Coordinates of C-alpha atoms in Angstrom, one line a residue:
X30 CA 0.9 -1.2 -11.3
X31 CA -2.5 -2.9 -11.6
X32 CA -4.8 -2.6 -14.6
X33 CA -8.5 -2.4 -15.1
X34 CA -9.0 -5.9 -16.5
X35 CA -8.3 -8.0 -13.4
X36 CA -7.7 -11.7 -13.6
X37 CA -10.3 -14.2 -12.4
X38 CA -10.4 -17.8 -11.1
X39 CA -7.2 -19.3 -12.6
X40 CA -4.9 -17.0 -10.7
X41 CA -6.9 -17.4 -7.5
X42 CA -6.7 -21.2 -7.5
X43 CA -3.0 -21.2 -8.5
X44 CA -2.2 -18.7 -5.8
X45 CA -4.1 -20.7 -3.2
X46 CA -2.1 -23.8 -4.1
X47 CA 1.3 -22.2 -3.6
X48 CA 0.4 -20.6 -0.3
X49 CA -1.0 -23.8 1.1
X50 CA 2.0 -25.8 -0.1
X51 CA 4.4 -23.2 1.4
X52 CA 2.8 -23.2 4.8
X53 CA 2.0 -26.9 5.0
X54 CA 5.7 -27.7 5.3
X55 CA 5.6 -26.4 8.8
X56 CA 2.4 -28.0 10.1
X57 CA 3.8 -31.0 11.8
X58 CA 3.7 -32.5 15.3
X59 CA 6.4 -30.2 16.5
X60 CA 5.0 -27.0 15.1
X61 CA 1.7 -25.3 15.4
X62 CA 2.6 -22.2 13.4
X63 CA -0.3 -22.8 11.0
X64 CA -2.9 -23.9 13.6
X65 CA -5.1 -20.9 13.4
X66 CA -4.5 -20.1 9.8
X67 CA -7.1 -20.3 7.1
X68 CA -7.2 -19.2 3.5
X69 CA -9.8 -16.4 3.2
X70 CA -13.1 -17.0 1.4
X71 CA -11.9 -14.8 -1.4
X72 CA -8.7 -17.0 -1.8
X73 CA -6.4 -13.9 -2.0
X74 CA -5.0 -13.9 1.5
X75 CA -4.3 -15.9 4.6
X76 CA -6.5 -14.9 7.6
X77 CA -5.7 -15.7 11.2
X78 CA -8.2 -16.0 14.0
X79 CA -7.8 -13.4 16.8
X80 CA -6.2 -14.8 19.9
X81 CA -8.8 -15.9 22.5
X82 CA -6.6 -15.0 25.5
X83 CA -4.3 -12.0 25.9
X84 CA -1.2 -13.5 27.6
X85 CA 0.5 -11.7 30.5
X86 CA 3.8 -11.4 28.7
X87 CA 2.2 -9.5 25.8
X88 CA 2.7 -5.7 25.7
X89 CA -0.4 -3.5 25.8
X90 CA 1.3 -0.7 24.0
X91 CA -0.6 0.2 20.8
X92 CA 2.7 0.5 18.8
X93 CA 3.8 -1.8 16.1
X94 CA 7.5 -2.4 15.8
X95 CA 8.0 -3.6 12.2
X96 CA 11.3 -5.2 11.1
X97 CA 12.8 -4.0 7.9
X98 CA 16.2 -4.7 6.3
X99 CA 17.0 -1.2 4.9
X100 CA 15.6 2.3 5.0
X101 CA 14.2 4.0 1.9
X102 CA 16.6 6.4 0.2
X103 CA 13.8 9.0 0.0
X104 CA 10.2 9.5 0.9
X105 CA 9.7 12.1 -1.8
X106 CA 6.1 12.1 -3.2
X107 CA 7.2 11.5 -6.8
X108 CA 10.9 10.6 -6.8
X109 CA 12.0 7.1 -5.9
X110 CA 11.1 3.5 -6.6
X111 CA 11.9 1.5 -3.5
X112 CA 9.4 -1.0 -2.2
X113 CA 9.5 0.3 1.3
X114 CA 8.8 3.9 0.1
X115 CA 5.7 2.6 -1.7
X116 CA 4.7 0.6 1.4
X117 CA 5.1 3.7 3.7
X118 CA 3.1 5.8 1.2
X119 CA 0.1 3.5 2.0
X120 CA 0.0 5.0 5.5
X121 CA 1.1 8.6 4.7
X122 CA -0.4 9.4 1.3
X123 CA -3.7 9.2 -0.6
X124 CA -4.5 7.9 -4.1
X125 CA -7.1 8.1 -6.7
X126 CA -7.3 4.3 -6.8
X127 CA -6.0 1.6 -4.6
X128 CA -5.7 -2.2 -4.7
X129 CA -8.5 -4.2 -3.0
X130 CA -6.2 -6.6 -1.3
X131 CA -8.9 -9.0 -0.4
X132 CA -10.4 -9.3 -3.9
X133 CA -7.4 -8.5 -6.1
X134 CA -9.0 -5.7 -8.0
X135 CA -8.8 -2.0 -8.5
X136 CA -10.9 0.0 -6.0
X137 CA -11.7 3.7 -5.4
X138 CA -9.4 5.7 -3.2
X139 CA -10.3 9.4 -2.8
X140 CA -12.9 9.1 -5.6
X141 CA -16.5 8.1 -5.1
X142 CA -16.3 5.2 -7.5
X143 CA -14.2 3.9 -10.4
X144 CA -14.5 6.1 -13.4
X145 CA -17.2 6.0 -16.0
X146 CA -15.6 5.2 -19.4
X147 CA -16.5 6.5 -22.8
X148 CA -17.3 3.9 -25.6
X149 CA -14.0 4.5 -27.2
X150 CA -12.2 3.9 -23.9
X151 CA -10.4 7.2 -24.1
X152 CA -12.3 9.4 -21.6
X153 CA -12.4 8.5 -17.9
X154 CA -14.8 10.6 -15.7
X155 CA -14.3 10.8 -11.9
X156 CA -15.8 12.5 -8.9
X157 CA -13.9 13.3 -5.8
X158 CA -15.2 12.3 -2.4
X159 CA -16.0 15.1 -0.1
X160 CA -14.2 13.8 3.0
X161 CA -10.5 13.9 2.0
X162 CA -8.8 16.9 3.5
X163 CA -5.2 18.0 3.8
X164 CA -3.5 18.5 7.1
X165 CA -4.3 22.3 6.9
X166 CA -8.0 21.5 6.8
X167 CA -8.4 22.3 3.1
X168 CA -10.5 20.0 1.0
X169 CA -8.8 18.0 -1.8
X170 CA -9.7 19.6 -5.1
X171 CA -9.4 18.8 -8.8
X172 CA -6.6 21.4 -8.9
X173 CA -4.6 19.0 -6.7
X174 CA -5.2 16.2 -9.1
X175 CA -4.2 18.2 -12.2
X176 CA -1.0 19.5 -10.4
X177 CA -0.1 16.0 -9.3
X178 CA -0.1 14.5 -12.7
X179 CA 1.6 17.6 -14.3
X180 CA 4.3 17.4 -11.7
X181 CA 4.9 13.8 -12.4
X182 CA 5.0 14.4 -16.2
X183 CA 7.3 17.5 -15.9
X184 CA 10.6 16.6 -17.7
X185 CA 12.6 18.3 -14.9
X186 CA 11.1 16.1 -12.1
X187 CA 13.5 13.3 -11.3
X188 CA 11.0 10.4 -11.5
X189 CA 11.9 8.3 -14.6
X190 CA 10.2 5.3 -13.0
X191 CA 6.8 7.0 -13.3
X192 CA 7.2 8.8 -16.6
X193 CA 6.3 5.9 -18.9
X194 CA 3.3 5.0 -16.7
X195 CA 1.8 8.5 -17.1
X196 CA 2.8 9.0 -20.8
X197 CA -0.7 8.1 -22.0
X198 CA -2.5 11.0 -20.2
X199 CA -3.5 13.6 -22.8
X200 CA -5.4 16.1 -20.6
X201 CA -7.4 16.6 -17.4
X202 CA -10.5 18.8 -17.6
X203 CA -12.7 20.0 -14.7
X204 CA -16.5 19.5 -15.1
X205 CA -18.2 22.8 -15.8
X206 CA -21.2 22.0 -13.7
X207 CA -19.5 20.3 -10.8
X208 CA -16.0 21.3 -9.6
X209 CA -15.7 17.9 -7.8
X210 CA -15.8 16.1 -11.1
X211 CA -13.1 15.8 -13.8
X212 CA -12.3 13.8 -16.9
X213 CA -9.0 12.3 -17.8
X214 CA -8.6 11.9 -21.6
X215 CA -6.1 9.4 -22.8
X216 CA -4.1 9.3 -26.1
X217 CA -4.9 5.6 -26.7
X218 CA -6.6 2.6 -25.2
X219 CA -4.2 1.2 -22.6
X220 CA -4.1 -1.7 -20.2
X221 CA -3.5 0.8 -17.3
X222 CA -5.9 3.6 -18.1
X223 CA -7.6 3.1 -14.7
X224 CA -4.9 1.6 -12.6
X225 CA -2.1 4.0 -13.6
X226 CA -2.8 6.1 -10.5
X227 CA -2.5 3.4 -7.9
X228 CA 1.2 4.2 -7.0
X229 CA 0.9 8.0 -7.5
X230 CA 0.4 9.9 -4.3
X231 CA -2.0 12.9 -4.8
X232 CA -0.2 16.1 -3.8
X233 CA -1.6 19.4 -2.4
X234 CA -1.0 22.0 -5.1
X235 CA -0.9 25.1 -2.8
X236 CA 1.7 23.3 -0.6
X237 CA 4.1 22.1 -3.4
X238 CA 3.5 24.9 -5.9
X239 CA 2.4 28.0 -4.0
X240 CA 3.1 30.2 -7.0
X241 CA 1.0 27.9 -9.3
X242 CA 3.9 27.7 -11.7
X243 CA 2.7 24.4 -13.4
X244 CA -0.7 26.0 -14.3
X245 CA 1.2 27.8 -17.1
X246 CA 2.0 24.5 -18.8
X247 CA -0.5 22.3 -20.5
X248 CA -0.2 18.6 -20.6
X249 CA 0.5 18.9 -24.3
X250 CA 3.4 21.2 -23.6
X251 CA 4.8 18.8 -21.0
X252 CA 4.5 16.0 -23.6
X253 CA 6.2 18.0 -26.4
X254 CA 9.6 16.5 -27.0
X255 CA 10.9 19.8 -28.4
X256 CA 10.0 21.7 -25.2
X257 CA 13.2 23.0 -23.6
X258 CA 12.0 22.9 -20.0
X259 CA 15.5 23.7 -18.7
X260 CA 15.4 27.1 -20.5
X261 CA 12.4 28.3 -18.5
X262 CA 13.5 30.0 -15.3
X263 CA 10.2 29.7 -13.4
X264 CA 9.9 26.0 -14.1
X265 CA 13.6 25.4 -13.3
X266 CA 13.3 27.3 -10.0
X267 CA 10.2 25.3 -9.1
X268 CA 11.7 21.9 -10.1
X269 CA 14.9 22.6 -8.2
X270 CA 13.0 23.2 -5.0
X271 CA 10.6 20.3 -5.6
X272 CA 13.4 17.8 -6.3
X273 CA 15.4 19.1 -3.3
X274 CA 16.3 17.2 -0.2
X275 CA 13.6 18.9 2.0
X276 CA 10.8 16.9 0.4
X277 CA 12.9 13.7 0.5
X278 CA 13.8 13.5 4.2
X279 CA 12.9 16.6 6.2
X280 CA 10.2 15.8 8.7
X281 CA 8.8 19.4 8.5
X282 CA 7.9 18.9 4.9
X283 CA 6.4 15.4 5.0
X284 CA 3.0 16.3 3.7
X285 CA 0.3 13.8 2.7
X286 CA -3.4 12.7 2.8
X287 CA -2.7 9.5 4.8
X288 CA -3.7 8.7 8.3
X289 CA -0.1 8.8 9.6
X290 CA 2.7 11.3 9.6
X291 CA 6.5 10.7 9.7
X292 CA 7.6 12.1 13.1
X293 CA 11.1 10.6 13.5
X294 CA 13.8 9.3 11.2
X295 CA 16.9 8.0 12.8
X296 CA 19.2 7.3 9.9
X297 CA 20.2 3.6 9.8
X298 CA 18.0 2.8 12.8
X299 CA 14.3 3.4 12.4
X300 CA 11.5 5.5 11.0
X301 CA 8.4 6.3 13.1
X302 CA 4.9 7.0 11.9
X303 CA 2.3 8.5 14.3
X304 CA -1.4 8.5 13.8
X305 CA -2.9 11.9 13.0
X306 CA -5.6 13.2 15.4
X307 CA -9.1 13.8 14.0
X308 CA -8.2 12.6 10.6
X309 CA -10.8 12.6 7.8
X310 CA -10.6 8.8 7.6
X311 CA -11.9 8.4 11.2
X312 CA -14.7 5.8 11.2
X313 CA -14.0 4.6 7.6
X314 CA -14.6 1.0 6.9
X315 CA -12.2 1.0 4.0
X316 CA -9.3 -1.3 4.7
X317 CA -6.8 1.3 3.5
X318 CA -8.3 4.0 5.7
X319 CA -8.2 2.2 9.0
X320 CA -5.6 3.5 11.5
X321 CA -5.7 1.3 14.6
X322 CA -2.1 1.5 15.9
X323 CA -1.1 4.8 17.5
X324 CA 2.5 4.4 16.1
X325 CA 4.2 2.3 13.6
X326 CA 8.0 2.0 14.0
X327 CA 9.9 0.7 11.0
X328 CA 13.0 -0.8 12.7
X329 CA 16.0 -1.7 10.6
X330 CA 17.4 -5.2 11.5
X331 CA 19.2 -7.1 8.7
X332 CA 21.2 -9.4 11.0
X333 CA 19.6 -12.9 11.1
X334 CA 20.9 -13.7 14.6
X335 CA 19.6 -10.4 15.9
X336 CA 16.2 -10.9 14.2
X337 CA 15.9 -14.3 16.0
X338 CA 16.7 -12.8 19.4
X339 CA 14.3 -9.8 19.0
X340 CA 11.4 -12.0 18.0
X341 CA 12.1 -14.4 20.9
X342 CA 12.2 -11.5 23.3
X343 CA 9.1 -10.0 21.6
X344 CA 10.9 -6.7 20.8
X345 CA 9.6 -7.0 17.3
X346 CA 5.9 -7.2 16.4
X347 CA 5.8 -7.9 12.7
X348 CA 7.9 -8.5 9.6
X349 CA 7.7 -9.3 5.9
X350 CA 11.4 -9.5 5.4
X351 CA 12.7 -11.8 8.1
X352 CA 15.4 -14.3 7.0
X353 CA 14.0 -17.6 5.6
X354 CA 16.3 -19.5 7.8
X355 CA 15.4 -17.6 10.9
X356 CA 11.6 -18.0 10.4
X357 CA 12.1 -21.7 9.7
X358 CA 13.9 -22.1 13.0
X359 CA 11.5 -19.9 14.9
X360 CA 8.5 -21.9 13.7
X361 CA 10.0 -24.9 15.5
X362 CA 9.8 -23.0 18.8
X363 CA 6.5 -23.5 20.7
X364 CA 6.9 -20.2 22.5
X365 CA 7.3 -18.3 19.3
X366 CA 4.2 -20.0 17.9
X367 CA 2.4 -19.1 21.0
X368 CA 3.2 -15.4 20.5
X369 CA 3.2 -15.0 16.8
X370 CA 1.2 -15.8 13.6
X371 CA 3.6 -16.6 10.7
X372 CA 3.5 -17.9 7.2
X373 CA 5.5 -18.3 4.0
X374 CA 3.3 -16.4 1.6
X375 CA 3.5 -16.6 -2.2
X376 CA 3.9 -13.4 -4.2
X377 CA 4.1 -12.1 -7.7
X378 CA 7.7 -10.9 -7.1
X379 CA 10.8 -12.5 -8.6
X380 CA 14.5 -12.3 -8.1
X381 CA 17.1 -12.0 -10.9
X382 CA 20.7 -11.6 -11.8
X383 CA 21.2 -8.9 -14.4
X384 CA 24.2 -8.7 -16.8
X385 CA 25.4 -5.5 -18.4
X386 CA 24.8 -6.0 -22.1
X387 CA 26.0 -2.5 -23.1
X388 CA 29.1 -1.8 -21.0
X389 CA 31.3 1.2 -21.7
X390 CA 34.2 -1.1 -22.6
X391 CA 36.6 0.8 -20.2
X392 CA 35.5 0.5 -16.6
X393 CA 33.2 -2.4 -17.5
X394 CA 34.6 -4.7 -20.1
X395 CA 32.5 -6.3 -22.9
X396 CA 32.0 -9.6 -21.0
X397 CA 28.3 -10.1 -21.5
X398 CA 27.6 -8.7 -25.0
X399 CA 27.3 -12.2 -26.5
X400 CA 24.0 -14.0 -25.7
X401 CA 25.8 -17.4 -25.7
X402 CA 28.1 -16.1 -22.9
X403 CA 25.0 -14.9 -21.0
X404 CA 23.5 -18.4 -21.4
X405 CA 26.8 -19.9 -20.1
X406 CA 26.4 -17.7 -17.0
X407 CA 22.9 -19.0 -16.5
X408 CA 24.2 -22.6 -16.8
X409 CA 26.8 -21.8 -14.1
X410 CA 24.2 -20.7 -11.5
X411 CA 23.4 -23.5 -9.1
X412 CA 19.8 -22.2 -8.6
X413 CA 18.3 -25.5 -7.3
X414 CA 21.1 -25.8 -4.8
X415 CA 20.6 -22.2 -3.8
X416 CA 16.9 -22.8 -3.2
X417 CA 17.7 -25.9 -1.1
X418 CA 20.4 -24.3 1.0
X419 CA 19.0 -20.8 1.4
X420 CA 15.3 -21.2 1.1
X421 CA 14.5 -24.8 2.2
X422 CA 13.1 -25.4 -1.3
X423 CA 10.3 -22.9 -0.7
X424 CA 10.8 -20.7 -3.7
X425 CA 9.6 -21.7 -7.1
X426 CA 12.0 -21.4 -10.1
X427 CA 11.1 -19.2 -13.0
X428 CA 12.3 -19.0 -16.6
X429 CA 11.2 -15.4 -17.4
X430 CA 9.9 -12.1 -16.1
X431 CA 6.4 -13.2 -15.3
X432 CA 5.1 -15.0 -12.2
X433 CA 4.0 -18.6 -12.6
X434 CA 0.8 -17.5 -10.8
X435 CA -0.2 -15.6 -13.9
X436 CA -2.1 -16.8 -16.9
X437 CA 0.4 -15.1 -19.2
X438 CA 3.4 -17.1 -17.8
X439 CA 5.1 -19.0 -20.6
X440 CA 5.3 -22.5 -19.3
X441 CA 6.9 -23.7 -22.5
X442 CA 10.2 -22.2 -21.5
X443 CA 12.4 -24.8 -19.9
X444 CA 14.3 -24.1 -16.8
X445 CA 18.0 -23.8 -17.4
X446 CA 19.9 -26.5 -15.7
X447 CA 23.1 -26.2 -13.7
X448 CA 25.6 -27.6 -16.3
X449 CA 29.3 -26.6 -16.0
X450 CA 30.4 -28.6 -18.9
X451 CA 27.8 -27.1 -21.3
X452 CA 28.8 -23.7 -20.0
X453 CA 32.5 -24.4 -20.8
X454 CA 31.6 -25.4 -24.3
X455 CA 29.7 -22.2 -24.9
X456 CA 32.5 -20.1 -23.5
X457 CA 35.0 -21.9 -25.7
X458 CA 32.9 -21.3 -28.8
X459 CA 32.6 -17.6 -27.9
X460 CA 36.4 -17.3 -27.8
X461 CA 36.8 -17.2 -24.0
X462 CA 39.8 -19.5 -23.3
X463 CA 42.6 -19.7 -20.8
X464 CA 45.5 -18.8 -23.0
X465 CA 48.1 -18.0 -20.3
X466 CA 47.6 -20.8 -17.8
X467 CA 46.4 -18.7 -14.9
X468 CA 43.1 -20.6 -14.6
X469 CA 41.1 -17.5 -15.8
X470 CA 39.6 -17.4 -19.2
X471 CA 40.6 -14.5 -21.4
X472 CA 39.9 -13.0 -24.9
X473 CA 41.2 -10.3 -27.1
X474 CA 38.5 -7.6 -27.4
X475 CA 39.1 -4.4 -29.4
X476 CA 42.8 -5.2 -29.5
X477 CA 43.2 -5.7 -25.8
X478 CA 43.5 -8.9 -23.8
X479 CA 40.6 -9.1 -21.3
X480 CA 40.3 -11.5 -18.4
X481 CA 36.9 -12.9 -17.6
X482 CA 36.9 -11.3 -14.1
X483 CA 34.0 -9.1 -12.8
X484 CA 32.1 -8.0 -9.8
X485 CA 28.7 -9.3 -8.6
X486 CA 26.9 -6.4 -7.1
X487 CA 24.2 -7.1 -4.5
X488 CA 22.4 -5.3 -1.7
X489 CA 23.9 -5.9 1.7
X490 CA 20.5 -5.8 3.4
X491 CA 20.2 -9.6 3.8
X492 CA 22.8 -12.3 4.4
X493 CA 21.0 -14.5 1.8
X494 CA 22.2 -12.2 -1.0
X495 CA 25.8 -12.7 0.0
X496 CA 25.4 -16.5 0.5
X497 CA 23.8 -16.8 -3.0
X498 CA 26.5 -14.7 -4.6
X499 CA 29.2 -16.9 -2.9
X500 CA 27.6 -20.0 -4.3
X501 CA 27.5 -18.5 -7.8
X502 CA 31.1 -17.3 -7.6
X503 CA 32.3 -20.8 -6.5
X504 CA 30.5 -22.4 -9.4
X505 CA 31.9 -19.9 -12.0
X506 CA 35.4 -20.4 -10.7
X507 CA 35.1 -24.1 -11.8
X508 CA 34.6 -22.8 -15.3
X509 CA 37.6 -20.5 -15.3
X510 CA 35.7 -17.3 -14.4
X511 CA 36.6 -15.1 -11.4
X512 CA 33.6 -13.4 -9.9
X513 CA 34.3 -11.0 -7.0
X514 CA 31.6 -10.2 -4.4
X515 CA 30.6 -6.6 -4.1
X516 CA 28.0 -6.0 -1.4
X517 CA 26.5 -2.5 -1.4
X518 CA 24.1 -0.5 0.6
X519 CA 20.7 -0.6 -1.2
X520 CA 20.9 3.1 -2.2
X521 CA 24.3 2.8 -3.8
X522 CA 23.3 -0.5 -5.4
X523 CA 20.3 1.1 -7.0
X524 CA 22.2 4.1 -8.2
X525 CA 24.9 1.9 -9.8
X526 CA 22.1 0.0 -11.6
X527 CA 20.4 2.9 -13.1
X528 CA 23.7 4.5 -14.2
X529 CA 24.7 1.1 -15.8
X530 CA 27.7 1.1 -13.5
X531 CA 28.0 -2.7 -13.0
X532 CA 29.0 -6.0 -14.5
X533 CA 26.5 -8.3 -12.9
X534 CA 23.9 -7.3 -10.4
X535 CA 21.6 -9.4 -8.2
X536 CA 18.2 -8.0 -7.2
X537 CA 14.4 -8.5 -7.0
X538 CA 11.4 -6.9 -8.5
X539 CA 8.1 -6.3 -6.6
X540 CA 5.2 -6.9 -9.0
X541 CA 1.5 -7.7 -8.8
X542 CA -1.2 -10.0 -10.0
X543 CA -2.3 -8.1 -13.1
X544 CA -1.0 -7.7 -16.7
X545 CA 1.8 -5.2 -17.0
X546 CA 3.2 -2.5 -19.2
X547 CA 6.7 -3.8 -19.8
X548 CA 8.0 -0.4 -21.1
X549 CA 9.9 0.7 -18.0
X550 CA 11.7 -2.6 -17.4
X551 CA 12.3 -4.0 -20.8
X552 CA 12.0 -1.4 -23.6
X553 CA 15.3 -0.2 -25.0
X554 CA 14.2 3.4 -24.5
X555 CA 14.3 2.7 -20.7
X556 CA 18.0 2.0 -20.9
X557 CA 18.9 5.3 -22.5
X558 CA 16.7 7.2 -20.1
X559 CA 18.2 5.5 -17.0
X560 CA 15.0 3.7 -16.3
X561 CA 14.7 0.2 -14.9
X562 CA 16.1 -1.5 -18.0
X563 CA 19.5 -1.6 -16.2
X564 CA 21.1 -4.2 -18.4
X565 CA 20.4 -2.7 -21.8
X566 CA 18.1 -5.3 -23.2
X567 CA 16.0 -4.6 -26.3
X568 CA 15.6 -5.8 -29.9
X569 CA 13.4 -4.3 -32.6
X570 CA 10.9 -7.2 -32.2
X571 CA 10.8 -6.9 -28.4
X572 CA 10.3 -3.1 -28.5
X573 CA 7.5 -3.5 -31.0
X574 CA 5.8 -6.2 -28.9
X575 CA 6.0 -4.0 -25.8
X576 CA 4.6 -1.1 -27.7
X577 CA 1.7 -3.3 -28.8
X578 CA 1.1 -5.0 -25.4
X579 CA 0.5 -1.9 -23.4
X580 CA -2.3 -0.9 -25.8
X581 CA -4.0 -4.2 -26.0
X582 CA -6.9 -4.6 -23.5
X583 CA -8.2 -8.0 -24.8
X584 CA -6.6 -10.8 -22.9
X585 CA -7.1 -13.2 -25.8
X586 CA -4.6 -11.0 -27.8
X587 CA -2.6 -9.7 -24.9
X588 CA -1.5 -13.1 -23.4
X589 CA 0.1 -14.6 -26.6
X590 CA 2.1 -11.4 -27.1
X591 CA 3.4 -11.5 -23.5
X592 CA 4.4 -15.1 -24.0
X593 CA 6.3 -14.2 -27.1
X594 CA 8.1 -11.4 -25.3
X595 CA 9.1 -13.9 -22.6
X596 CA 10.5 -16.2 -25.3
X597 CA 12.6 -13.4 -26.8
X598 CA 13.9 -12.4 -23.3
X599 CA 14.6 -16.1 -22.6
X600 CA 16.6 -16.4 -25.9
X601 CA 18.6 -13.2 -25.3
X602 CA 19.2 -14.0 -21.6
X603 CA 19.7 -10.5 -20.2
X604 CA 18.9 -11.8 -16.8
X605 CA 19.5 -15.1 -15.0
X606 CA 16.0 -15.6 -13.6
X607 CA 16.0 -17.3 -10.3
X608 CA 12.9 -17.5 -8.2
X609 CA 9.3 -16.4 -7.9
X610 CA 9.7 -15.1 -4.4
X611 CA 8.0 -15.8 -1.2
X612 CA 7.4 -13.4 1.7
X613 CA 8.3 -14.5 5.2
X614 CA 5.5 -12.8 7.2
X615 CA 5.2 -12.6 11.0
X616 CA 2.7 -10.8 13.2
X617 CA 2.3 -10.8 17.0
X618 CA -0.9 -12.3 18.3
X619 CA -1.5 -9.3 20.5
X620 CA -2.9 -7.7 17.3
X621 CA -6.1 -8.9 15.7
X622 CA -7.4 -8.4 12.2
X623 CA -4.3 -10.3 11.0
X624 CA -4.3 -11.0 7.3
X625 CA -1.3 -11.9 5.1
X626 CA -1.8 -10.9 1.5
X627 CA -0.5 -12.3 -1.8
X628 CA -0.2 -8.7 -3.0
X629 CA 2.0 -5.9 -1.7
X630 CA 2.1 -5.1 1.2
X631 CA 2.1 -8.6 2.6
X632 CA 0.6 -7.2 5.8
X633 CA -1.3 -4.0 6.2
X634 CA 0.0 -2.6 9.5
X635 CA -2.6 0.1 9.9
X636 CA -5.4 -2.4 10.0
X637 CA -4.0 -4.4 12.9
X638 CA -5.9 -3.9 16.1
X639 CA -4.6 -4.3 19.6
X640 CA -6.6 -6.9 21.4
X641 CA -6.4 -5.3 24.8
X642 CA -6.8 -1.8 26.2
X643 CA -3.6 0.1 25.7
X644 CA -1.3 0.5 28.8
X645 CA -0.2 4.1 28.6
X646 CA 2.7 3.3 31.0
X647 CA 4.1 0.5 28.8
X648 CA 7.6 1.4 27.5
X649 CA 7.6 -0.5 24.3

């Protein structure tokens, strides 16, 4: 999420440095990949000049084929947390507020302007725009807004990822003199009191709650921890239908305010969005409301060799998830550079390796309950070698859960070196020794001899995950630890994480430029609620800090607290932090308006404009 107090020049200059550094590696005599690339005046994106000539080999079909590595598990309007679901929502849904990608700040969505704020910063007054209309022609109303946030707060709705974000909402009241105006009252000052709505699609109340069930329940009731929602039949019946599969995958029930509608979903193959006719956004100059392509096809291709072939044959138009190795090789190809704009773009994302700190002791043994053992695991990860082999040294190492592009990044934390001997020493001190001569360390835990053997879970969507896991397993083997590779489809990988059904799990978080509320990812309550605190981290001090951070709007006070939180996480080592990630972004030159953003999404597909009149007979 993005908060109201946006960052200024320090982030912009730092971001600019990393993007230029990342792209400059390819700008040599053999490569013109960056020839028409400039950093935008706002220093938040990379802009490419439109192609002067439309080459004969370029398709005139106004359809973008966008390469992805895995399909979303669900496209439910509230339930789910995959990055691709959030990206597709940008085209199919509408929001109160959005991210101004070109200026890195919060901007109005379906509201006329950002809210007016009361002096105590607890009351936020909005007015809906008149243009937004649902697919049935009905105008968006405040009733839809109230329903949306009640639905998200309802304890029976299966959206733990959003619950903490919306916890601060106290009530929403319609203006008595103007039914297009409303006020959201908040419990406390909070860093996300404006930006909390950025990732929350607004839903049509009459479509998702025809019987108006949720109108019976106040926000106070939904917040009441003693409220036994599961005892109320009407609410249970509504929630059962709302959480059901039809709103997750069924094309007939894909309803939203966005310019595009999901018209085809071939499981394991592709998802197709088609532009809606006579949509209320027609003619809008808002970047998020432009709908230039007639179709956007999200095509799954996780095989590096196939990715290379499909870009060489121009079967794919764009990507933000192409293999680093493949893009590096393609940028040496003059024909590819003639057909495509491409860049390695810095992001606020980071990759990690989580360790289960609170295992059940039965299926998952107590391997990582000691922080010195977790530090030994970090010492056994050849992160610099991984960056060299897998990323051509493009990624930047990190020491904690904050991007180095942010002011609150704790630069005092030293990167943990690759040191097998120091790791062995820590393991010895923790009682993990090879007592039976089988070259695997063991220890008696709860009266049972336990071998230091475990599985590394990782999503099978990209070959780099497997290669990284293999390098880690090889290094750990040298210290008497046996790590078995366990590739999983992304949906299963995520489910195992949230249910704490893992030993060690590799993954990545998609974040943004602004200060965060760390509750969902790092507060101990998020472990017990099956939130994003997969590993079970949390100390009394860290919980208290997180509770303070989210209510502190003054950066002078906020930043030191975030740095202290990073130091605690660094000391406890729940994660092995690897890289502040880069995006590998590609876009065919047959489309103009090409910008590659530091923020998510790396490229806004709906704003791309075909540079020639569409050939209706083209097959692509």
